[in-house]
XYZ file of C-alpha atoms in Angstrom:
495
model
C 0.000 0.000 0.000
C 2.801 2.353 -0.733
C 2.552 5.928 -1.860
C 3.875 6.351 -4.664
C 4.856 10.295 -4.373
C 5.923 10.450 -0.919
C 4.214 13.727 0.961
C 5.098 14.699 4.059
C 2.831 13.480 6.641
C 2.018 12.559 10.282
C 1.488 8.980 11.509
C -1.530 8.433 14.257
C -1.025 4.771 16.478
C -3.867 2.906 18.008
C -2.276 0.339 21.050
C -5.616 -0.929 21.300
C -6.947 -4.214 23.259
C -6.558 -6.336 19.823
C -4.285 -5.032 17.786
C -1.743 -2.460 17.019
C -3.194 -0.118 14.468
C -1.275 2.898 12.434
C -2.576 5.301 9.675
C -0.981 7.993 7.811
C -2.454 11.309 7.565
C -1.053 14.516 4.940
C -1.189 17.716 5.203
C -5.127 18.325 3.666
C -6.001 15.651 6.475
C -6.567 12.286 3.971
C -5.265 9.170 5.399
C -2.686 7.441 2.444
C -1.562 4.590 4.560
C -3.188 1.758 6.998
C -1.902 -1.056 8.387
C -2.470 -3.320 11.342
C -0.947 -6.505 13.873
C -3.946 -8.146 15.075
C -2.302 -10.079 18.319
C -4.390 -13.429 18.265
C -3.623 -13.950 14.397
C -0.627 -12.232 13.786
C 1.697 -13.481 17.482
C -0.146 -16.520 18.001
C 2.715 -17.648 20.192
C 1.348 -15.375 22.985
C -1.787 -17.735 23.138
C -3.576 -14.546 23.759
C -7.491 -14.897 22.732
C -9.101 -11.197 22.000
C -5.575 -9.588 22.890
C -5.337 -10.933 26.682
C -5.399 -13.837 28.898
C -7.865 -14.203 31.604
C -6.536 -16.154 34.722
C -8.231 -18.540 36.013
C -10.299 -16.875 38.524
C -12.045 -15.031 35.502
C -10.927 -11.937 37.502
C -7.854 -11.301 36.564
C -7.127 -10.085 32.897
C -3.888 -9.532 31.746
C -1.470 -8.856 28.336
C 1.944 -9.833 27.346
C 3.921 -6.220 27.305
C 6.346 -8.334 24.516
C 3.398 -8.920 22.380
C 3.031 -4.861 21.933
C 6.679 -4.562 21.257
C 7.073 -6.895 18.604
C 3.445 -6.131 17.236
C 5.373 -2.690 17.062
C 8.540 -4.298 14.916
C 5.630 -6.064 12.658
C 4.179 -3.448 11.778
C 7.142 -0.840 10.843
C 8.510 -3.677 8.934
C 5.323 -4.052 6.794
C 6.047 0.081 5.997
C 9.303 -0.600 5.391
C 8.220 -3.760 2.968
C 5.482 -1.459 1.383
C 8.008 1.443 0.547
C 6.818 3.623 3.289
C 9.132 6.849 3.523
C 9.582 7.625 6.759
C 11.993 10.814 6.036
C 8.656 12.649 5.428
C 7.439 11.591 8.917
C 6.866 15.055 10.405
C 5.797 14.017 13.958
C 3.574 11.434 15.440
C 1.012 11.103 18.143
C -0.761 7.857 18.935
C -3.686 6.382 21.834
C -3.275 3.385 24.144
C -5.998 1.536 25.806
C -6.831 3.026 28.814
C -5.592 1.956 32.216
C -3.238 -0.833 30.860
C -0.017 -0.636 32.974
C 3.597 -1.347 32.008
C 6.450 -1.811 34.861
C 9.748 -1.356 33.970
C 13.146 -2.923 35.814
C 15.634 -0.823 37.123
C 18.363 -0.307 34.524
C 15.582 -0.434 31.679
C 16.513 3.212 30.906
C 20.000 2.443 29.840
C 18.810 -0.017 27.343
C 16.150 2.849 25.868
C 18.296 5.416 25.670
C 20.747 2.685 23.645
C 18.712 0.713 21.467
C 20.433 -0.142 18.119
C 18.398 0.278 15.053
C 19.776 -2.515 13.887
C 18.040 -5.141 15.996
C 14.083 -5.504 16.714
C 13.174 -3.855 19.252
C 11.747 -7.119 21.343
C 14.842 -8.349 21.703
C 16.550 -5.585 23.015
C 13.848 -5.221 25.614
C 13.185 -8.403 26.469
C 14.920 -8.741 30.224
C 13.150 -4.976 30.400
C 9.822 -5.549 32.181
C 9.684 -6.511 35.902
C 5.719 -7.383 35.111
C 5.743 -9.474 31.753
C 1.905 -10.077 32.253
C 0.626 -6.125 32.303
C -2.767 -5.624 33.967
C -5.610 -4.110 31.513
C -8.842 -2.658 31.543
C -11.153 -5.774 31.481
C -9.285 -7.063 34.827
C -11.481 -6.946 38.000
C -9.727 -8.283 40.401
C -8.608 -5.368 42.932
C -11.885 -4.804 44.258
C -9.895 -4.945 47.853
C -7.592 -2.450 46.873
C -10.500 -0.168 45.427
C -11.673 -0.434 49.178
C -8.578 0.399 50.640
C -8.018 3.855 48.423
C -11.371 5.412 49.329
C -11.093 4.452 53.194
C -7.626 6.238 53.020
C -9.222 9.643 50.978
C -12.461 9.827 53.418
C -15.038 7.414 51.500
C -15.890 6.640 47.248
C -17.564 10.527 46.731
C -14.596 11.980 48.229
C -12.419 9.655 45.935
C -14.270 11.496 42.879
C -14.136 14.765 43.842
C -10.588 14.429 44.116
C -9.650 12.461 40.842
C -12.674 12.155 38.961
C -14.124 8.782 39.481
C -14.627 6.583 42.455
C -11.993 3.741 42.815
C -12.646 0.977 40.016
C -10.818 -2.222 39.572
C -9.249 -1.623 36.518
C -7.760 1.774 37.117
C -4.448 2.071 37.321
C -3.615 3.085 41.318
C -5.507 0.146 42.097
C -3.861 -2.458 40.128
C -0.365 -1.225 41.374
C -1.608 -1.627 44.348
C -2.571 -5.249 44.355
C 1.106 -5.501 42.527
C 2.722 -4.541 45.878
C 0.660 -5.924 48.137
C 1.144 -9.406 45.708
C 4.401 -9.164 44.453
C 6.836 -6.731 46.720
C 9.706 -7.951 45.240
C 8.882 -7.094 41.452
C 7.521 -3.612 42.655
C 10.965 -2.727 44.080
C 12.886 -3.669 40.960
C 10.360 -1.779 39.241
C 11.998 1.859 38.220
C 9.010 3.175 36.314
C 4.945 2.837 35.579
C 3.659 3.519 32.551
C 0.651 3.639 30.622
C -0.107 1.813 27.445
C -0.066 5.499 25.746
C 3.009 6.423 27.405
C 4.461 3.172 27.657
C 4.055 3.082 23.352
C 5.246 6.763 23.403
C 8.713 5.337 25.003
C 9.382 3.005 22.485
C 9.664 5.928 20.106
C 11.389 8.357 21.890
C 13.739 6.531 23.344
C 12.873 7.647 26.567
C 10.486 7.372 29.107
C 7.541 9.612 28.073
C 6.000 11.186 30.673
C 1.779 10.409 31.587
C -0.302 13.621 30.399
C -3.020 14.649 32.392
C -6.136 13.022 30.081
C -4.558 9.525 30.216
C -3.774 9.920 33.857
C -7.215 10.967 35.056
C -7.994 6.737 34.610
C -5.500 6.339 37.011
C -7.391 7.257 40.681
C -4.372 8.979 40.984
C -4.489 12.599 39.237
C -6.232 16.055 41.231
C -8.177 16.699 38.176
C -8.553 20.188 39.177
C -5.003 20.963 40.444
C -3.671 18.236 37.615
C -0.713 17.118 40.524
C -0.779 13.852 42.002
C -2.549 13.401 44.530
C -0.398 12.681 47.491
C -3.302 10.884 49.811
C -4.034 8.461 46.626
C -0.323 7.917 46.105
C 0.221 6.999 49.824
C -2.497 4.725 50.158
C -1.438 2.539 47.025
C 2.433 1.397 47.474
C 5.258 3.571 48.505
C 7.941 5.818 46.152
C 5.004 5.535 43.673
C 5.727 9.301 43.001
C 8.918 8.859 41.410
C 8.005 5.699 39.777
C 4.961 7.573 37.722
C 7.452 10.782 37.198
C 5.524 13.922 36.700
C 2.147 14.479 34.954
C 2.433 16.720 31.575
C -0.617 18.499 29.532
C -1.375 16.965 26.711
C -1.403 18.830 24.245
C -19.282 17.431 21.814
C -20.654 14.311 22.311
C -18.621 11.064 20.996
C -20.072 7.828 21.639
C -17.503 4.645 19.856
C -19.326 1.650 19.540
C -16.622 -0.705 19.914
C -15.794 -4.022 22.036
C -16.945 -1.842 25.201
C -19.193 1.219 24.334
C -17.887 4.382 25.368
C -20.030 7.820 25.915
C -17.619 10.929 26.151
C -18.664 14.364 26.855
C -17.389 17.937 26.492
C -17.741 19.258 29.943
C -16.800 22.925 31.530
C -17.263 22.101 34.706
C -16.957 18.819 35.927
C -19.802 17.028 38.327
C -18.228 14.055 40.015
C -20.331 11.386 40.658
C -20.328 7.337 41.883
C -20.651 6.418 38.661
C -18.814 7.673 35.322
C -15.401 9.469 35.497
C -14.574 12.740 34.753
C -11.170 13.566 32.570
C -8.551 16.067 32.133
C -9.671 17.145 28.276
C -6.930 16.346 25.809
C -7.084 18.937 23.450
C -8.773 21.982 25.819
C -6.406 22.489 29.296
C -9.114 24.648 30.746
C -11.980 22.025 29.713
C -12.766 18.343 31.119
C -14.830 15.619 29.686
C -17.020 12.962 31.069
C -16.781 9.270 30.282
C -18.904 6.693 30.729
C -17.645 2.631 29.676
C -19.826 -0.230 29.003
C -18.639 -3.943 28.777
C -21.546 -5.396 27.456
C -20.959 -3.250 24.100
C -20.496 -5.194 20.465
C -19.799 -8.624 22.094
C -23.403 -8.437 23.258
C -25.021 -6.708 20.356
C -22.802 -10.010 18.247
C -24.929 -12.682 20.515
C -28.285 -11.110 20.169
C -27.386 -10.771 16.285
C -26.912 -14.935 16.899
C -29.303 -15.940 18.666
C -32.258 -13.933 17.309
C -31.128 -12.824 13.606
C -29.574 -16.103 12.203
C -25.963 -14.211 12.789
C -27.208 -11.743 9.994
C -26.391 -8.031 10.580
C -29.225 -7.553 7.588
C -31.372 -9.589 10.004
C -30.575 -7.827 12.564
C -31.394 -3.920 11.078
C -34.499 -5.654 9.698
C -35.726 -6.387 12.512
C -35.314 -2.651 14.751
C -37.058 -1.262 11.431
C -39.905 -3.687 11.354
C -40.383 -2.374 15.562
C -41.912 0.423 16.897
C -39.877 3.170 18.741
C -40.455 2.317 22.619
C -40.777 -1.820 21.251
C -44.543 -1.440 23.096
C -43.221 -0.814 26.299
C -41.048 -4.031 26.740
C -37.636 -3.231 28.136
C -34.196 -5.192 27.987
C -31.258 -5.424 30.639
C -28.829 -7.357 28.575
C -25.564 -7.875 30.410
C -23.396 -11.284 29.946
C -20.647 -10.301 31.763
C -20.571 -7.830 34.853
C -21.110 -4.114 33.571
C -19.591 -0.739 34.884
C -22.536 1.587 34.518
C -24.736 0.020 36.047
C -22.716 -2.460 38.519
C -25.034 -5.278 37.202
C -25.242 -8.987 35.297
C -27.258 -11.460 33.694
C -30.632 -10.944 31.288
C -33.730 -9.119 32.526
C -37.022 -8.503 30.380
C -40.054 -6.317 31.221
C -43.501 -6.502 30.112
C -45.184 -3.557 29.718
C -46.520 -4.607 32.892
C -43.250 -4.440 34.300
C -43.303 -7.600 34.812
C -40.192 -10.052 34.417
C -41.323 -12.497 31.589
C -38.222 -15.689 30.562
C -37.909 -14.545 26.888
C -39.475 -11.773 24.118
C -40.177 -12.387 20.358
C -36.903 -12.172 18.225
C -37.949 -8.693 16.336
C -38.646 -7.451 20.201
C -35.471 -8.766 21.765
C -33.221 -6.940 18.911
C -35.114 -3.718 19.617
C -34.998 -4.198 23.589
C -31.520 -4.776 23.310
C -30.710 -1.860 21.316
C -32.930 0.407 22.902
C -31.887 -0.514 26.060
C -28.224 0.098 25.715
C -28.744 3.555 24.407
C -31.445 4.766 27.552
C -28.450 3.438 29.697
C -26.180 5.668 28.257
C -28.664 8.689 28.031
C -29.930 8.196 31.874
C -25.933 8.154 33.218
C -24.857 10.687 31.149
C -27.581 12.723 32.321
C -26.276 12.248 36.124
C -22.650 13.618 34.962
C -24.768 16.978 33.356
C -25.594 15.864 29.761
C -28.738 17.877 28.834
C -30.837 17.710 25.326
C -29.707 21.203 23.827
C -30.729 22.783 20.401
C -26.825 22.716 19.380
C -26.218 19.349 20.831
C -24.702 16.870 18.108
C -23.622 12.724 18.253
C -20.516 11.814 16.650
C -20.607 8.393 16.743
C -17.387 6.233 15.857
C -16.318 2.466 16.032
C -18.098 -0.937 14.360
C -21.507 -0.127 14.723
C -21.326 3.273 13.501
C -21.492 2.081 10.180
C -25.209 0.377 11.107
C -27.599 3.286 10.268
C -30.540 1.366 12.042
C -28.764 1.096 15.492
C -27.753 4.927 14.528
C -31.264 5.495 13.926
C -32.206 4.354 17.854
C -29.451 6.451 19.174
C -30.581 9.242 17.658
C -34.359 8.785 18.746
C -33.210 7.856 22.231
C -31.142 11.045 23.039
C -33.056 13.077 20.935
C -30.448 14.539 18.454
C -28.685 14.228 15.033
C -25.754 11.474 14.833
C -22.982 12.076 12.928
C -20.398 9.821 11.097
C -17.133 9.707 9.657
C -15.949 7.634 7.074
C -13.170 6.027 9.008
C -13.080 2.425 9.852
C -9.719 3.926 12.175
C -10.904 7.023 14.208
C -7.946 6.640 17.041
C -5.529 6.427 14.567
C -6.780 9.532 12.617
C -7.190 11.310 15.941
C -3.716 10.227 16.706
C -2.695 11.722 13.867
C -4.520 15.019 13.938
C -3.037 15.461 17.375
C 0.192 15.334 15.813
C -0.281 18.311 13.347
C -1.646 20.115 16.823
C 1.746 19.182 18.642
C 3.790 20.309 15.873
C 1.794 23.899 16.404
C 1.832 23.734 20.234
C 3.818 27.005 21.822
C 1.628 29.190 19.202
C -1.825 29.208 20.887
C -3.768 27.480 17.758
C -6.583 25.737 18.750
C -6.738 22.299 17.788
C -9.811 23.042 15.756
C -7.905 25.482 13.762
C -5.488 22.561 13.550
C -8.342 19.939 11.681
C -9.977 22.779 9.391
C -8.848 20.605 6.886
C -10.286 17.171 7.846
C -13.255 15.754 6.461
C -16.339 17.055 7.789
C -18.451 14.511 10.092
C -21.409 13.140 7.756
C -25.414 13.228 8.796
C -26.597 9.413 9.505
C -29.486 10.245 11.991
C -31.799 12.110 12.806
C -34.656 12.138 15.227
C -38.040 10.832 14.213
C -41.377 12.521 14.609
C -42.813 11.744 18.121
C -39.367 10.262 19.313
C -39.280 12.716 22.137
C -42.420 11.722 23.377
C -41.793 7.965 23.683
C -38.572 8.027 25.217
C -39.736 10.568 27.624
C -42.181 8.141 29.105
C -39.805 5.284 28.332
C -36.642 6.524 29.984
C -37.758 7.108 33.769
C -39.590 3.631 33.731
C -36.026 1.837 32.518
C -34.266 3.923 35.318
C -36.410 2.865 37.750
C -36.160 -0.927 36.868
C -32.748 -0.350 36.766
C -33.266 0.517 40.000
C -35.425 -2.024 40.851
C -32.602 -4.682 39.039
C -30.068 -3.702 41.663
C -31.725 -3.889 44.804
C -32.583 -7.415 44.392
C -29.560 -9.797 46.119
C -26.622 -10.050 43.805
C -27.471 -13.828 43.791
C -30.214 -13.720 41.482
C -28.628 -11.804 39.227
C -26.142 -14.194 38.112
């Protein structure tokens, strides 16, 4: 996939849970290159399965740090293979799943600051890592620890008023934590933490790269409003963390991705802490934050109810959410295989209109319930963290189902607003990239919207339908409530 007339250009990197992703972007913002390491297919000899291995007590979810390095030497030597010049490289940005950790031995700095470009890069930094097993986001086993850091701040609300979020499992305090509580001995040989994004950043420079603030507010670590560590946090999760973490840097409205997880991000002035959802350092505004809200149960579950009740046919599947009525005639859908984050629930729950728990719904009703249930959970939560149905207020939805219009269709009924699309199978990567013309301009004051002038404009997919407001204003306090009603039963029954 070479270009033939080399341009100059900026390269954006996705470290993501499943592969290792990289585009190309020139000057008028077109992407001219893509190209990807997909871990289970492409490193099989990691024996990961979706890009990690989950321990045996289902809790514990971890990835090989190797397998990102050499996915890192695959990939640059496909560019090379292809022709890729990378003398018109002009800078390069790139995103790393959030909260994956990386611990480095003592004396790893000597062999950064020395690699030879001779040799891949994995075997230079193989005897690097005191931690060859990194904890990610899908592990959920520190639920001690989590315990532990809000007694020592003054309880959970305290916890997010101080760093955004209450403590959760997979954020990054916590799991270093349970690493020195665990495994003291690999902690002290440990001479730095980083983060996947930081961590990926490192390989490049050289160096170790330092965390910036949006990557480090998913840390329960980070005063989002002073953007320092917070000492209290620090102390209560192992000691010398400080220097192990080195100091935070900057870096440098609606998006909803529709991904393995589903993500809900908003563009926030002033943050509202709450038990549930987190609120971030923005990444592109200092004076701004945004709010994010994660959900497990994202395309994984919509791919099993596409199974089960559209003979594995996405064409099925749309079929059947246009042949139902907006508000499915008042049946609702909990739909929740594996323990979610917003709300802290799991297993299968359908409502009559009755409101009465009923074993199964039609096919055509259980597509809808699903889909319309996933977007009234995101629409009730974000509504606790300030979202509000404004005239101006716009979707920008990214990530595999993005490219459904009849799941784009229900989001746009359920929050009551246009969704937007753009036609990019690789947003992170094109973000990465774009962030990367806004470094190369950073000292001068532009705006990182001054920066992206250039890109393609987001494209209409959605907008509301006539009387959607009406149906989901009935709709959406009735699925709070049996939300509500879902949770106070005894966490037995719902597994």
């Amino acid at each position: 996939m070479a270009e033939p007339a080399a341009r100059l250009c900026c390269l954006g990197w996705d470290f993501s849970t499943q592969q290792v992703k990289v585009v190309a972007v020139d000057a008028a913002m077109k992407v001219f290159y893509e190209d990807s390491v997909h871990f289970d297919r492409d490193l099989p000899e990691f024996g990961t399965q979706g890009g990690v291995h989950v321990h045996q007590d289902g809790l514990t979810v971890t990835s090989p740090v190797l397998m990102w390095v050499q996915a890192l030497d695959l990939i640059l030597e496909k560019m090379r293979a292809s022709g890729f010049d990378f003398s018109r490289v002009l800078a390069l940005s790139g995103a790393g799943q959030q909260h994956g950790s990386v611990y480095w031995k003592a004396g790893a700095s000597r062999v950064l600051t020395g690699l030879s470009p001779g040799l891949p890069l994995h075997e230079q930094l193989q005897a690097c890592f005191s931690i060859r097993d990194c904890p990610v986001w899908m592990d959920c086993s520190t639920t001690a620890q989590c315990r532990q850091l809000e007694a020592a701040v003054g309880g959970a609300q305290a916890l997010s008023c101080l760093t955004g979020s209450r403590a959760y499992e997979r954020f990054t305090g916590n799991q270093i934590a349970k690493i020195y509580q665990q495994n003291p001995e690999a902690y002290a040989h440990t001479e730095r933490i980083s983060l996947v994004s930081s961590f990926a950043a490192s390989l490049f420079l050289g160096s170790y790269c330092p965390i910036d603030y949006g990557d480090g507010s998913g840390m329960n670590l980070l005063q989002i409003q002073d953007k320092v560590w917070a000492q209290a946090c620090l102390g209560a999760c192992a000691p010398h963390l400080e220097e192990k973490l080195g100091p935070p840097v900057p870096s440098c409205s609606v998006v909803i991705s529709l991904g393995t997880s589903d993500t809900l991000f908003l563009w926030l002035q002033e943050p509202m802490p709450a038990l549930e959802g987190h609120i971030f350092c923005s990444p592109v505004d200092p004076q701004h934050y945004m709010a994010l809200l994660c959900f497990k149960n994202g395309s994984l579950m919509r791919e099993k109810i596409r199974d089960e009740s559209a003979s594995c046919s996405w064409s099925e599947f749309s079929k059947a959410l246009r042949s139902t009525e907006m508000g499915n005639g008042g049946n609702v859908g909990f739909y929740f295989d594996v323990k979610e984050i917003t709300p802290e629930m799991i297993g299968r729950h359908r409502f009559s209109p009755e409101n009465r728990e009923v074993p199964a719904f039609p096919k055509d009703v259980e597509i809808r319930a699903l889909i319309e249930g996933q977007f009234m959970a995101k629409r009730i939560h974000a509504e606790g963290l300030g979202y509000r149905v404004l005239p101006k207020t716009k979707i920008l939805a990214t990530g595999g189902a993005s490219h459904n219009r009849d799941i784009l269709q229900v989001l746009a009924d359920v929050f009551g607003a246009p969704v937007y699309v753009i036609d990019t199978a690789n947003s992170a990567c094109v973000g990465s990239a774009y962030r990367a013309f806004h470094g190369l301009a950073a000292g001068t004051g532009v705006p990182f919207s001054e920066v992206v002038k250039l890109a393609p404009s987001p494209r209409l997919a959605a907008t509301p339908s006539p009387g959607a407001s009406q149906v989901y204003a009935a709709l959406l306090p009735r699925y709070a409530q049996l939300e509500q009603r879902i949770l106070s039963q005894p966490q037995g029954l719902l597994e």
